Short mmCIF file of N, CA, C and O in Angstrom, two decimals:
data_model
loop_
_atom_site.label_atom_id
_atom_site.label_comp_id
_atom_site.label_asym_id
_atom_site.label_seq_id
_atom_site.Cartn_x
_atom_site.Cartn_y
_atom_site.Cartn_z
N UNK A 1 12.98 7.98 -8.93
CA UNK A 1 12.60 6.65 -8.49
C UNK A 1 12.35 6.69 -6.98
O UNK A 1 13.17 7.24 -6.24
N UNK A 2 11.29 6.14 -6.53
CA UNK A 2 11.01 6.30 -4.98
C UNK A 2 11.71 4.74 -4.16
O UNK A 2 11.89 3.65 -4.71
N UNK A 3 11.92 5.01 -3.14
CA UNK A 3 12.51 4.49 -2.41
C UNK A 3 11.88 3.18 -2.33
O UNK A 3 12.57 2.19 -2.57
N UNK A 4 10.30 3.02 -1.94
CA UNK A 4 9.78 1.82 -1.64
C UNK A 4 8.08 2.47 -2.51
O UNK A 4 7.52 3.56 -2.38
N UNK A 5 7.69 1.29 -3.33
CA UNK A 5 6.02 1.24 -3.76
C UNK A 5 5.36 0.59 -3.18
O UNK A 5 5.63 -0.61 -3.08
N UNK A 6 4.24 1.15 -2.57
CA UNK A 6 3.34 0.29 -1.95
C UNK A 6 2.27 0.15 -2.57
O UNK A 6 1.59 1.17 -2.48
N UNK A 7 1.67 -0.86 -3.33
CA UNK A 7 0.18 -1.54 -3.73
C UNK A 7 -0.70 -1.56 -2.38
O UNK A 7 -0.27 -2.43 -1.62
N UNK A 8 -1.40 -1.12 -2.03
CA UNK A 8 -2.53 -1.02 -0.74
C UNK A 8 -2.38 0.31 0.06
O UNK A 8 -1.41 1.00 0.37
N UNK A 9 -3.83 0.39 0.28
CA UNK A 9 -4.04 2.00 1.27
C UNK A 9 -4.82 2.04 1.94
O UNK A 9 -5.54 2.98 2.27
N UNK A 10 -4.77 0.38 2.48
CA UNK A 10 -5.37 0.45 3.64
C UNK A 10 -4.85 0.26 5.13
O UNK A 10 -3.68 0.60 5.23
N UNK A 11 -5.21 -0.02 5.87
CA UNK A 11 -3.95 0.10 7.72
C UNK A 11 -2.91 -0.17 7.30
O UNK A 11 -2.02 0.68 7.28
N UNK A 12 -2.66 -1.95 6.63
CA UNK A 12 -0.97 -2.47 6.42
C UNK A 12 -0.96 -1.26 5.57
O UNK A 12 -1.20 -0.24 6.20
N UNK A 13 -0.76 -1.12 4.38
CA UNK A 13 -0.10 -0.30 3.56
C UNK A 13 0.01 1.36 4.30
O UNK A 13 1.17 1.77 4.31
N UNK A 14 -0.96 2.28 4.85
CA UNK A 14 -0.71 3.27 5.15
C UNK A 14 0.25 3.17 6.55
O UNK A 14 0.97 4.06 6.98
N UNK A 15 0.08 2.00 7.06
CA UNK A 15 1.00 1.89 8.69
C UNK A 15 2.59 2.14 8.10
O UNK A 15 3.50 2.83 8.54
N UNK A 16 2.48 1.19 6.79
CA UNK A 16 4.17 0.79 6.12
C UNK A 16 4.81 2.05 5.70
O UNK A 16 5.93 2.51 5.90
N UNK A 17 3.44 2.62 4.86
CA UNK A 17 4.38 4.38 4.25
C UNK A 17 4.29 5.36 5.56
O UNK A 17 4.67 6.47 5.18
N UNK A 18 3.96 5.40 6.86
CA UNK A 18 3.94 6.05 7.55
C UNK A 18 5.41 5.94 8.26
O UNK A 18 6.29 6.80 8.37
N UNK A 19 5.38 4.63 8.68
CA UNK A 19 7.05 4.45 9.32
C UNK A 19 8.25 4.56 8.39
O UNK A 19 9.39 4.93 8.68
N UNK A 20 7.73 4.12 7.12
CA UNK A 20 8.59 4.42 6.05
C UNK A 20 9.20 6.16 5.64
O UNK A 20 10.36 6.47 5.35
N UNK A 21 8.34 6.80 5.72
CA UNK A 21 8.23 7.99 5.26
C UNK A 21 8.64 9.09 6.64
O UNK A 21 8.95 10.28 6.51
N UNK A 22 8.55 8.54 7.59
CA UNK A 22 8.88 8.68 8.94
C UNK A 22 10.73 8.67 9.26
O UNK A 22 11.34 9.48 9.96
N UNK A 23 11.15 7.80 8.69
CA UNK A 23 12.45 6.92 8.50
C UNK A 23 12.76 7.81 7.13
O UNK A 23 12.86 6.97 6.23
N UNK A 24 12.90 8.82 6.71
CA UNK A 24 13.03 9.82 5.28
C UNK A 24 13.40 9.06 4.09
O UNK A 24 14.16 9.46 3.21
N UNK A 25 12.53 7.44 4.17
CA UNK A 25 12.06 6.70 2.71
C UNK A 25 11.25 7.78 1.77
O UNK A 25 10.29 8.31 2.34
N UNK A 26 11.43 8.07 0.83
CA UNK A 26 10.56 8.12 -0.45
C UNK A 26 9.65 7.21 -0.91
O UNK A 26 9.92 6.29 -1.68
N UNK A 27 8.23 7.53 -0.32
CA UNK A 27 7.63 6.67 -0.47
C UNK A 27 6.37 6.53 -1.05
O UNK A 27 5.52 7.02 -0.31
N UNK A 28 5.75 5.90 -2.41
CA UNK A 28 4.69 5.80 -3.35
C UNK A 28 3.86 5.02 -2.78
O UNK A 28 4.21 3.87 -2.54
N UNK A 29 2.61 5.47 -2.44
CA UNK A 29 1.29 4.45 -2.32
C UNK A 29 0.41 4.64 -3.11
O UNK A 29 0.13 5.78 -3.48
N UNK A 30 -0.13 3.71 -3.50
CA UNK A 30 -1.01 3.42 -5.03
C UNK A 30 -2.41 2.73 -4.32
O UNK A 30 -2.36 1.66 -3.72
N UNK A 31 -3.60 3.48 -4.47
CA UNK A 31 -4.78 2.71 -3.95
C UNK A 31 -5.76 3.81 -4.06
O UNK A 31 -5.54 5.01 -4.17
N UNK A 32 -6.75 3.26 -4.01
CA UNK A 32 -8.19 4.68 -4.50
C UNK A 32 -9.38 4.15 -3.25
O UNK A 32 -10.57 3.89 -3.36
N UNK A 33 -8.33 4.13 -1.90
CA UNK A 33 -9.33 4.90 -0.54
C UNK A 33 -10.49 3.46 -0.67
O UNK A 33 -11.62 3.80 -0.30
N UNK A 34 -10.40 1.92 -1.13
CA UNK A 34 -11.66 1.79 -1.07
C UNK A 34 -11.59 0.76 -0.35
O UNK A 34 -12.07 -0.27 -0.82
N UNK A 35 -10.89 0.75 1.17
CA UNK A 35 -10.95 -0.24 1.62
C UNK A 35 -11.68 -0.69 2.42
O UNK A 35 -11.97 0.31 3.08
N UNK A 36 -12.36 -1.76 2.99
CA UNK A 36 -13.41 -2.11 4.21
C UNK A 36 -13.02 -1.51 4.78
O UNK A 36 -13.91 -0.65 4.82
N UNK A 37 -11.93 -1.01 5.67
CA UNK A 37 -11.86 -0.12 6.70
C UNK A 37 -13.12 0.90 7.38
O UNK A 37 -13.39 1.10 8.56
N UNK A 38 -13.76 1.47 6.10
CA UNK A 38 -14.56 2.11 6.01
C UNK A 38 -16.18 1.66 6.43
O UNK A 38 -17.09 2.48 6.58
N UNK A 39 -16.28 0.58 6.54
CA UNK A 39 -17.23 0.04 7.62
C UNK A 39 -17.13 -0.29 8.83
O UNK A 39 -17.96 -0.83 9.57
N UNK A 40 -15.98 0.07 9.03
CA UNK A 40 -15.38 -0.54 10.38
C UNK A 40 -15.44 0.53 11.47
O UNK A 40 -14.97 1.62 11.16
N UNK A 41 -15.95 0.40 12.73
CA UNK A 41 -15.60 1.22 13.93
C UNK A 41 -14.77 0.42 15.02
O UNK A 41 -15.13 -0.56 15.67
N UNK A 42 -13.30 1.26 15.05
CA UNK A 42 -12.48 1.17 16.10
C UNK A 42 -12.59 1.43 17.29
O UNK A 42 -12.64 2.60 17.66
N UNK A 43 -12.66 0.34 18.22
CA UNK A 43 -12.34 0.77 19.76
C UNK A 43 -10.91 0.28 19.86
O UNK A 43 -10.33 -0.62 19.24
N UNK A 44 -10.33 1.45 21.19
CA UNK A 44 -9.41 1.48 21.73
C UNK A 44 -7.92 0.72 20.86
O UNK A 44 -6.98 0.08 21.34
N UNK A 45 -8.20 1.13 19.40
CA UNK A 45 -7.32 0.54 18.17
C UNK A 45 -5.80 1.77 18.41
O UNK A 45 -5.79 3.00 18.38
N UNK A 46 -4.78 0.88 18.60
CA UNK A 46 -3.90 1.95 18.55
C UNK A 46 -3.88 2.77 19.94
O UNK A 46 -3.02 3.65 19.93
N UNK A 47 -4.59 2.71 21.07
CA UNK A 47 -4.98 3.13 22.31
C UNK A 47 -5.78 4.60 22.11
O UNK A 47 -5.84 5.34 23.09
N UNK A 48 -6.39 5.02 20.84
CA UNK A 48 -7.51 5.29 20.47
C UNK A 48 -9.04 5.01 21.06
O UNK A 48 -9.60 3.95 20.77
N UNK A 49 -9.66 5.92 21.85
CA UNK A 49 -10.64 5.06 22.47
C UNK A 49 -11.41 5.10 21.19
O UNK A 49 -10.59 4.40 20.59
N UNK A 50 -12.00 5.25 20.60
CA UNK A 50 -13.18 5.86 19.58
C UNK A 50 -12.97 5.89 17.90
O UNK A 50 -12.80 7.09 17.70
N UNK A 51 -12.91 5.37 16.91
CA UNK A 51 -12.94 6.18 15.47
C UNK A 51 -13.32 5.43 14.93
O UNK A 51 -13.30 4.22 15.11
N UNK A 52 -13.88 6.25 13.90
CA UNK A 52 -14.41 5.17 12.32
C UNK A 52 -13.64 4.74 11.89
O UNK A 52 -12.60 5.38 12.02
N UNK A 53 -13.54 3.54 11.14
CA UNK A 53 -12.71 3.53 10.06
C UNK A 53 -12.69 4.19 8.97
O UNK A 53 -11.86 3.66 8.22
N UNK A 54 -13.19 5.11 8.46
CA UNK A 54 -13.25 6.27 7.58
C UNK A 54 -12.20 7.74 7.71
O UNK A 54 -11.59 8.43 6.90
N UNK A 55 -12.41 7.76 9.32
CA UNK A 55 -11.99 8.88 9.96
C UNK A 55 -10.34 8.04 9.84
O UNK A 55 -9.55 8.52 9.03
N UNK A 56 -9.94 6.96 10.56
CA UNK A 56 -8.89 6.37 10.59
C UNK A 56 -7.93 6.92 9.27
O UNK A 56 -6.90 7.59 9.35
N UNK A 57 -8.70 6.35 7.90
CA UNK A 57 -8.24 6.40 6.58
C UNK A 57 -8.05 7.61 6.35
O UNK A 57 -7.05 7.92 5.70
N UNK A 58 -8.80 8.43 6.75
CA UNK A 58 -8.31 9.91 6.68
C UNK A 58 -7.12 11.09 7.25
O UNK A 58 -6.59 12.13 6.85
N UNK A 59 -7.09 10.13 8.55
CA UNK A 59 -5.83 10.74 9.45
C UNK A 59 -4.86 9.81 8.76
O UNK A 59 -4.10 10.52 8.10
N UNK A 60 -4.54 8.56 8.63
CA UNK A 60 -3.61 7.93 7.86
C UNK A 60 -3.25 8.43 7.00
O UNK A 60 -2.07 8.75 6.93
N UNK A 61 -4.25 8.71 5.88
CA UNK A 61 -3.34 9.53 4.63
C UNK A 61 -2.99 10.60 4.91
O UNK A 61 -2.25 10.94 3.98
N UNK A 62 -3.05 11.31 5.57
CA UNK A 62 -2.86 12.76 6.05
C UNK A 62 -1.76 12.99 6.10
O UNK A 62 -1.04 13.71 5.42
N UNK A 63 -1.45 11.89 7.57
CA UNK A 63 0.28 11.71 8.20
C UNK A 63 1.34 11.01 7.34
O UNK A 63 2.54 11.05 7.61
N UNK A 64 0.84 10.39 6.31
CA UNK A 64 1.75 9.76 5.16
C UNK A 64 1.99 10.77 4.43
O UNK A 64 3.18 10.93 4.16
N UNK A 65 1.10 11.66 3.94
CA UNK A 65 1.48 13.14 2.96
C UNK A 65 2.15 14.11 3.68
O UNK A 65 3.02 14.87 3.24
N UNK A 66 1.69 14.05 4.86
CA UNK A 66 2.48 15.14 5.68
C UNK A 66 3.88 15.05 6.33
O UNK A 66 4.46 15.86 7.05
N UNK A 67 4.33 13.65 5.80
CA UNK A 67 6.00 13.33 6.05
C UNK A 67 6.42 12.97 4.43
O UNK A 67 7.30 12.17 4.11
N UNK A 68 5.78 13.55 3.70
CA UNK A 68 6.12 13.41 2.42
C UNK A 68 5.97 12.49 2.01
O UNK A 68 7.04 11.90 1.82
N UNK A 69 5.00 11.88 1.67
CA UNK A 69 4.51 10.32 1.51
C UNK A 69 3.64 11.02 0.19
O UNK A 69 3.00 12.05 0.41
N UNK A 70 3.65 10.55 -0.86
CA UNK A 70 2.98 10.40 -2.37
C UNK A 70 1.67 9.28 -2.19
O UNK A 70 1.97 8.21 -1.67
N UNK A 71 0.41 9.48 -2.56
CA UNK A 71 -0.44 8.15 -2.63
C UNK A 71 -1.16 9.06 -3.77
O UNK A 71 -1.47 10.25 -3.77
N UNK A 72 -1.33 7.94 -4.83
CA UNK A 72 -1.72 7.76 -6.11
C UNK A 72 -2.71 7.27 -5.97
O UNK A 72 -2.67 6.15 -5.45
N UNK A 73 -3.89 7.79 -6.30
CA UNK A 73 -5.18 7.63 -6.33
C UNK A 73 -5.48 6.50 -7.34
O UNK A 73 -6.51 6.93 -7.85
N UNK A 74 -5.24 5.48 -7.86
CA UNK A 74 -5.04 4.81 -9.30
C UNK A 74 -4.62 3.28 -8.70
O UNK A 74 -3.87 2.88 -7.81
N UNK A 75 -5.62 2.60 -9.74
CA UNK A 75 -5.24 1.16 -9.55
C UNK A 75 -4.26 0.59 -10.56
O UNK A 75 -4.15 0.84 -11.76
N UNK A 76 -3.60 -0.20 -9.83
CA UNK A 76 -2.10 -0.81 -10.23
C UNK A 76 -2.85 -1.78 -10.63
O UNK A 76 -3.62 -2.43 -9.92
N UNK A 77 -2.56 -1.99 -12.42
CA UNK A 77 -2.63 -3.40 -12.77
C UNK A 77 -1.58 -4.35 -13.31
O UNK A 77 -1.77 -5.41 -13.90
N UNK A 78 -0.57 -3.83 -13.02
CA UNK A 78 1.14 -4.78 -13.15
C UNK A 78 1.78 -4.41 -12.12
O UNK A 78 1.53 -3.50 -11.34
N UNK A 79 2.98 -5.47 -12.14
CA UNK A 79 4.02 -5.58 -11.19
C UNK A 79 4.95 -6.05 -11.73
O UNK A 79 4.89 -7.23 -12.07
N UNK A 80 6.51 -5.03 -12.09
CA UNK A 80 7.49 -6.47 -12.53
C UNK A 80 8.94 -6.18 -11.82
O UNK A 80 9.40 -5.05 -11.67
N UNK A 81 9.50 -7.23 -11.46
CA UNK A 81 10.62 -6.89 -11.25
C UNK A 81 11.85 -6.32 -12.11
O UNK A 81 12.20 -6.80 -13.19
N UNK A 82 12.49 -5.17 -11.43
CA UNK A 82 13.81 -4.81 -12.87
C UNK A 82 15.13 -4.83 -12.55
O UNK A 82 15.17 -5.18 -11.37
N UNK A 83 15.91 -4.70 -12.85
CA UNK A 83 17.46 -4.63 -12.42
C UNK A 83 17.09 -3.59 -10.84
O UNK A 83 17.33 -3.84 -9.66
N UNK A 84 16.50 -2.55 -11.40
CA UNK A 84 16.97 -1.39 -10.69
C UNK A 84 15.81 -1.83 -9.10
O UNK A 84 16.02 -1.17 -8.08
N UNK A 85 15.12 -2.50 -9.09
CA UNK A 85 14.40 -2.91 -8.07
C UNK A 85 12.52 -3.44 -8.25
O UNK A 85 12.10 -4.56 -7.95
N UNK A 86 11.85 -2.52 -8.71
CA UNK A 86 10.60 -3.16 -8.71
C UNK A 86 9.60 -2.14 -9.99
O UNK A 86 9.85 -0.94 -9.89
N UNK A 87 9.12 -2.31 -10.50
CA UNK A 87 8.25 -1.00 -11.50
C UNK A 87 6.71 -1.50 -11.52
O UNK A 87 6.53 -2.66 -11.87
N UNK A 88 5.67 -0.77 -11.19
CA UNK A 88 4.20 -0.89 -11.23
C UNK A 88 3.77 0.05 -12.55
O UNK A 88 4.47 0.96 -12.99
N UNK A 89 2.45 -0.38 -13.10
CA UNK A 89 1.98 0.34 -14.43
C UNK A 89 1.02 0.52 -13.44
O UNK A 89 1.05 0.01 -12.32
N UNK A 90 -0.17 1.53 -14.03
CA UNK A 90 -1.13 1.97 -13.24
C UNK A 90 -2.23 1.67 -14.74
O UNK A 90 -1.85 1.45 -15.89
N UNK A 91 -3.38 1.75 -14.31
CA UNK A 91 -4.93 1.99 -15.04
C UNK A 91 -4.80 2.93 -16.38
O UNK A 91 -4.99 2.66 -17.57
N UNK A 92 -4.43 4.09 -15.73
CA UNK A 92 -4.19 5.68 -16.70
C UNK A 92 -3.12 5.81 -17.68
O UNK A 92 -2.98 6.86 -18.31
N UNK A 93 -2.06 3.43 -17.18
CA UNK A 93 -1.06 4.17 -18.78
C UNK A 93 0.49 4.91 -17.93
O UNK A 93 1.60 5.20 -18.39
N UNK A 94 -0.03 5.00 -16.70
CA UNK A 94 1.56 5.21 -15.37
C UNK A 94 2.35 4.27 -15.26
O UNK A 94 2.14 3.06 -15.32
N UNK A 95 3.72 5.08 -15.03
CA UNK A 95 4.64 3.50 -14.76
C UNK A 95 5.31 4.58 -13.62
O UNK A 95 5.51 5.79 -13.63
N UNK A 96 5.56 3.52 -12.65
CA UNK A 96 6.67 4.18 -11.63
C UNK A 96 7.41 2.80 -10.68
O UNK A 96 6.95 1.81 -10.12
N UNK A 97 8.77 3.38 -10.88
CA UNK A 97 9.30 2.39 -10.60
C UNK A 97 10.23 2.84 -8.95
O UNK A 97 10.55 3.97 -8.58
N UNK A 98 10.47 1.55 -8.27
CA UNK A 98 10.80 2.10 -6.74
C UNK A 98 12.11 0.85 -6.35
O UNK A 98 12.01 -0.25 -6.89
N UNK A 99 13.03 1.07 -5.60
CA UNK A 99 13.87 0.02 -5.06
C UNK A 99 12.98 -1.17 -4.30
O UNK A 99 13.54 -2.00 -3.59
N UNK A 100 12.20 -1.17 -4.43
CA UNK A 100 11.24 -2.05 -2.80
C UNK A 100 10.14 -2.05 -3.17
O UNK A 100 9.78 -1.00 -3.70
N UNK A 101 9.59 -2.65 -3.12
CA UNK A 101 7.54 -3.03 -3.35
C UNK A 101 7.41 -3.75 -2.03
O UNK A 101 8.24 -4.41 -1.41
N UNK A 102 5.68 -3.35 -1.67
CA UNK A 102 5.35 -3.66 -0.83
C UNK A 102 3.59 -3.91 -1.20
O UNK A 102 2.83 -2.99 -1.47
N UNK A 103 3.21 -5.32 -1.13
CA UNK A 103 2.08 -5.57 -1.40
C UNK A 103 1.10 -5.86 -0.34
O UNK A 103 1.12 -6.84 0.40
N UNK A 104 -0.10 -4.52 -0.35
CA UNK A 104 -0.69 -4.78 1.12
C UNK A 104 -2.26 -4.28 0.76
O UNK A 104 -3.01 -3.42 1.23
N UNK A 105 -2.37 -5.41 -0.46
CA UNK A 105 -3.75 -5.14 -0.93
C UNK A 105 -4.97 -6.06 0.31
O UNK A 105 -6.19 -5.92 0.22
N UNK A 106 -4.45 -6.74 1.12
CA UNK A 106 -5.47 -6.68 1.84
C UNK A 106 -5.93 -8.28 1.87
O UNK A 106 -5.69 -8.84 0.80
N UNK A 107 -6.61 -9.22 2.99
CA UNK A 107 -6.48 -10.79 3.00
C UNK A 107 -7.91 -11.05 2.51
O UNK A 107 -8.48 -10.05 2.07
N UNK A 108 -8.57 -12.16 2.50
CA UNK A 108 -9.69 -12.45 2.26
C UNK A 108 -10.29 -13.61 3.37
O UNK A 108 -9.58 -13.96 4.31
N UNK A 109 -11.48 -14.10 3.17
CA UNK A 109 -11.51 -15.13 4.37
C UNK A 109 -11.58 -16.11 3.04
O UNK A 109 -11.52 -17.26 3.49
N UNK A 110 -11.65 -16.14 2.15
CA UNK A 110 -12.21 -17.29 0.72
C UNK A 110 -10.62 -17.23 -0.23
O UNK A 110 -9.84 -16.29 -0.08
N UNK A 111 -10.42 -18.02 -0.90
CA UNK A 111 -9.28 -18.23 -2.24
C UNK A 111 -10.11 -17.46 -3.17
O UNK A 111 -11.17 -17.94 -3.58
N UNK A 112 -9.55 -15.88 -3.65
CA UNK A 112 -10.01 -15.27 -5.09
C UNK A 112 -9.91 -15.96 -6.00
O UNK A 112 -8.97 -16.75 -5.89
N UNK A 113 -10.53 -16.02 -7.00
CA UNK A 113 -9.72 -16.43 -8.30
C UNK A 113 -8.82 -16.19 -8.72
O UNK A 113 -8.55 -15.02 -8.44
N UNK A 114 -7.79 -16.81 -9.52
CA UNK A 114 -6.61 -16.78 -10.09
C UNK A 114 -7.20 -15.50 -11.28
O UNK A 114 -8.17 -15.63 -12.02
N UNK A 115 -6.23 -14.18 -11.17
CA UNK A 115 -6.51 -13.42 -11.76
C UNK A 115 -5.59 -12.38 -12.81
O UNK A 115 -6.45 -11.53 -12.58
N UNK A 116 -5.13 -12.03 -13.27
CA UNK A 116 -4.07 -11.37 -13.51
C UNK A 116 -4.06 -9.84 -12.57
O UNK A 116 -5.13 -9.27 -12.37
N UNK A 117 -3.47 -9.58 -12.32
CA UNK A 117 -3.09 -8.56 -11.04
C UNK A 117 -1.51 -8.22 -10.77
O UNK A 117 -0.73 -9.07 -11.20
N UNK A 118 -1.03 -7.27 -10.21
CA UNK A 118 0.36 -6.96 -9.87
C UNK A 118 0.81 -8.52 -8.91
O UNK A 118 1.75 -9.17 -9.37
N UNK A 119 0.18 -9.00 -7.71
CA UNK A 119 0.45 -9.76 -7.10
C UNK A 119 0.27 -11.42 -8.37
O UNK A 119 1.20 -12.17 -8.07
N UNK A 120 -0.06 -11.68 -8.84
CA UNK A 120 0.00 -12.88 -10.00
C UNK A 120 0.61 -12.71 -10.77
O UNK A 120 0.90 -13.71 -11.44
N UNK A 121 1.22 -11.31 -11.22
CA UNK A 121 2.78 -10.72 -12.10
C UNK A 121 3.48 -11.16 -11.49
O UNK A 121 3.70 -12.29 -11.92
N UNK A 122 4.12 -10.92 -10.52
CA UNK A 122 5.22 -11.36 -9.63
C UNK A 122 5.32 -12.28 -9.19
O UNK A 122 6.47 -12.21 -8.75
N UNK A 123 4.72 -13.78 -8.79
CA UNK A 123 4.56 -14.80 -8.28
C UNK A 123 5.74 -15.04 -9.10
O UNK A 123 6.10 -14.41 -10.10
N UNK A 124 6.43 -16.28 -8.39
CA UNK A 124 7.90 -16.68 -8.62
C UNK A 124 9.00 -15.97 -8.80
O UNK A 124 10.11 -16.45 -9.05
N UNK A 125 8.71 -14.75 -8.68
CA UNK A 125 9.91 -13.66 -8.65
C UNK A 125 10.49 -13.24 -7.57
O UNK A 125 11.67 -12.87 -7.61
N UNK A 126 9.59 -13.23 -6.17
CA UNK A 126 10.01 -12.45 -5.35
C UNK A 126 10.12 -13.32 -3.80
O UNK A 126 9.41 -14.32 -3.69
N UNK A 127 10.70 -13.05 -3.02
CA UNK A 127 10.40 -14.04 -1.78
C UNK A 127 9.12 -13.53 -1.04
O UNK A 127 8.66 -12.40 -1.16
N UNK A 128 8.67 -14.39 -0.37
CA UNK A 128 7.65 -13.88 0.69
C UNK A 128 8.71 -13.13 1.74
O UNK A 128 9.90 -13.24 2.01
N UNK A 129 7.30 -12.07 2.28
CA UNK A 129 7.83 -11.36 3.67
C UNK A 129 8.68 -10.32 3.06
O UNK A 129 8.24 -9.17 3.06
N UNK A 130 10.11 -10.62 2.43
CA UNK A 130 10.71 -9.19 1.91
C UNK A 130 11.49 -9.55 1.18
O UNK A 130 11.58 -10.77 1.05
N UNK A 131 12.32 -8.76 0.44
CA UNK A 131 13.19 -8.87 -0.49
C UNK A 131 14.08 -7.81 -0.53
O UNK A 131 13.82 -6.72 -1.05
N UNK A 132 15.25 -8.14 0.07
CA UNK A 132 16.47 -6.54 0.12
C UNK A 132 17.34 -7.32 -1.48
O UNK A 132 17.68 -8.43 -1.89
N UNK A 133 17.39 -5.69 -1.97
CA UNK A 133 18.43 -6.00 -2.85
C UNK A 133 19.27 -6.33 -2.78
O UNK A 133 19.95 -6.49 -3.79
#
């Protein structure tokens, strides 16, 4: 069981498993690389003068794997809470379950539709901001 799951792999989510995984959390990130980031060019982001957001996503996952950070290429389509802390199903039929979830699929400027998703699983279960066991 990993320490903390993160739904998103993009800045929030790779920033979270970086300090996480940094801090010798066990830590699962679940996301398949497809975030706007990737149109994006950074100035002086991070005191970075220069990078793509492509290049960004790439050094991010890097330094998350390279402190032992797990990211699962696979979209999460559940979320539930369990005794033991939090469990995600994946696309492929995966289940992995973690003390801590962390949802950092990313904001919108518009209201999505009401959809079924890991984040509309969990609604009324969990507090905003965080949840310590």
């Amino acid at each position: 069981m990993a320490d903390v799951l993160i739904i998103g792999d993009g800045p929030a989510g790779l920033s979270a498993a970086l300090f996480l995984a940094k801090n010798g959390q066990n830590v699962t990130v679940f996301g398949q690389d497809g975030t706007p980031m990737h149109k994006a060019m950074l100035y002086n982001y991070l005191g970075i003068p220069e990078m793509t957001g492509s290049e960004f996503q790439r050094v991010g996952r890097a330094q998350v794997q390279n402190l032992g950070g797990t990211i699962e290429d696979v979209e999460v389509t559940d979320a539930e809470k369990t005794d033991g802390g939090f469990a995600v199903t994946t696309a492929d039929g995966g289940r992995s379950e973690g003390k801590y979830l962390i949802l950092a699929t990313g904001g919108t400027r518009s209201a999505p539709p009401r959809r079924p998703g890991p984040a509309a699983a969990l609604r009324g279960q969990i507090g905003r901001g965080a949840e310590f066991g």
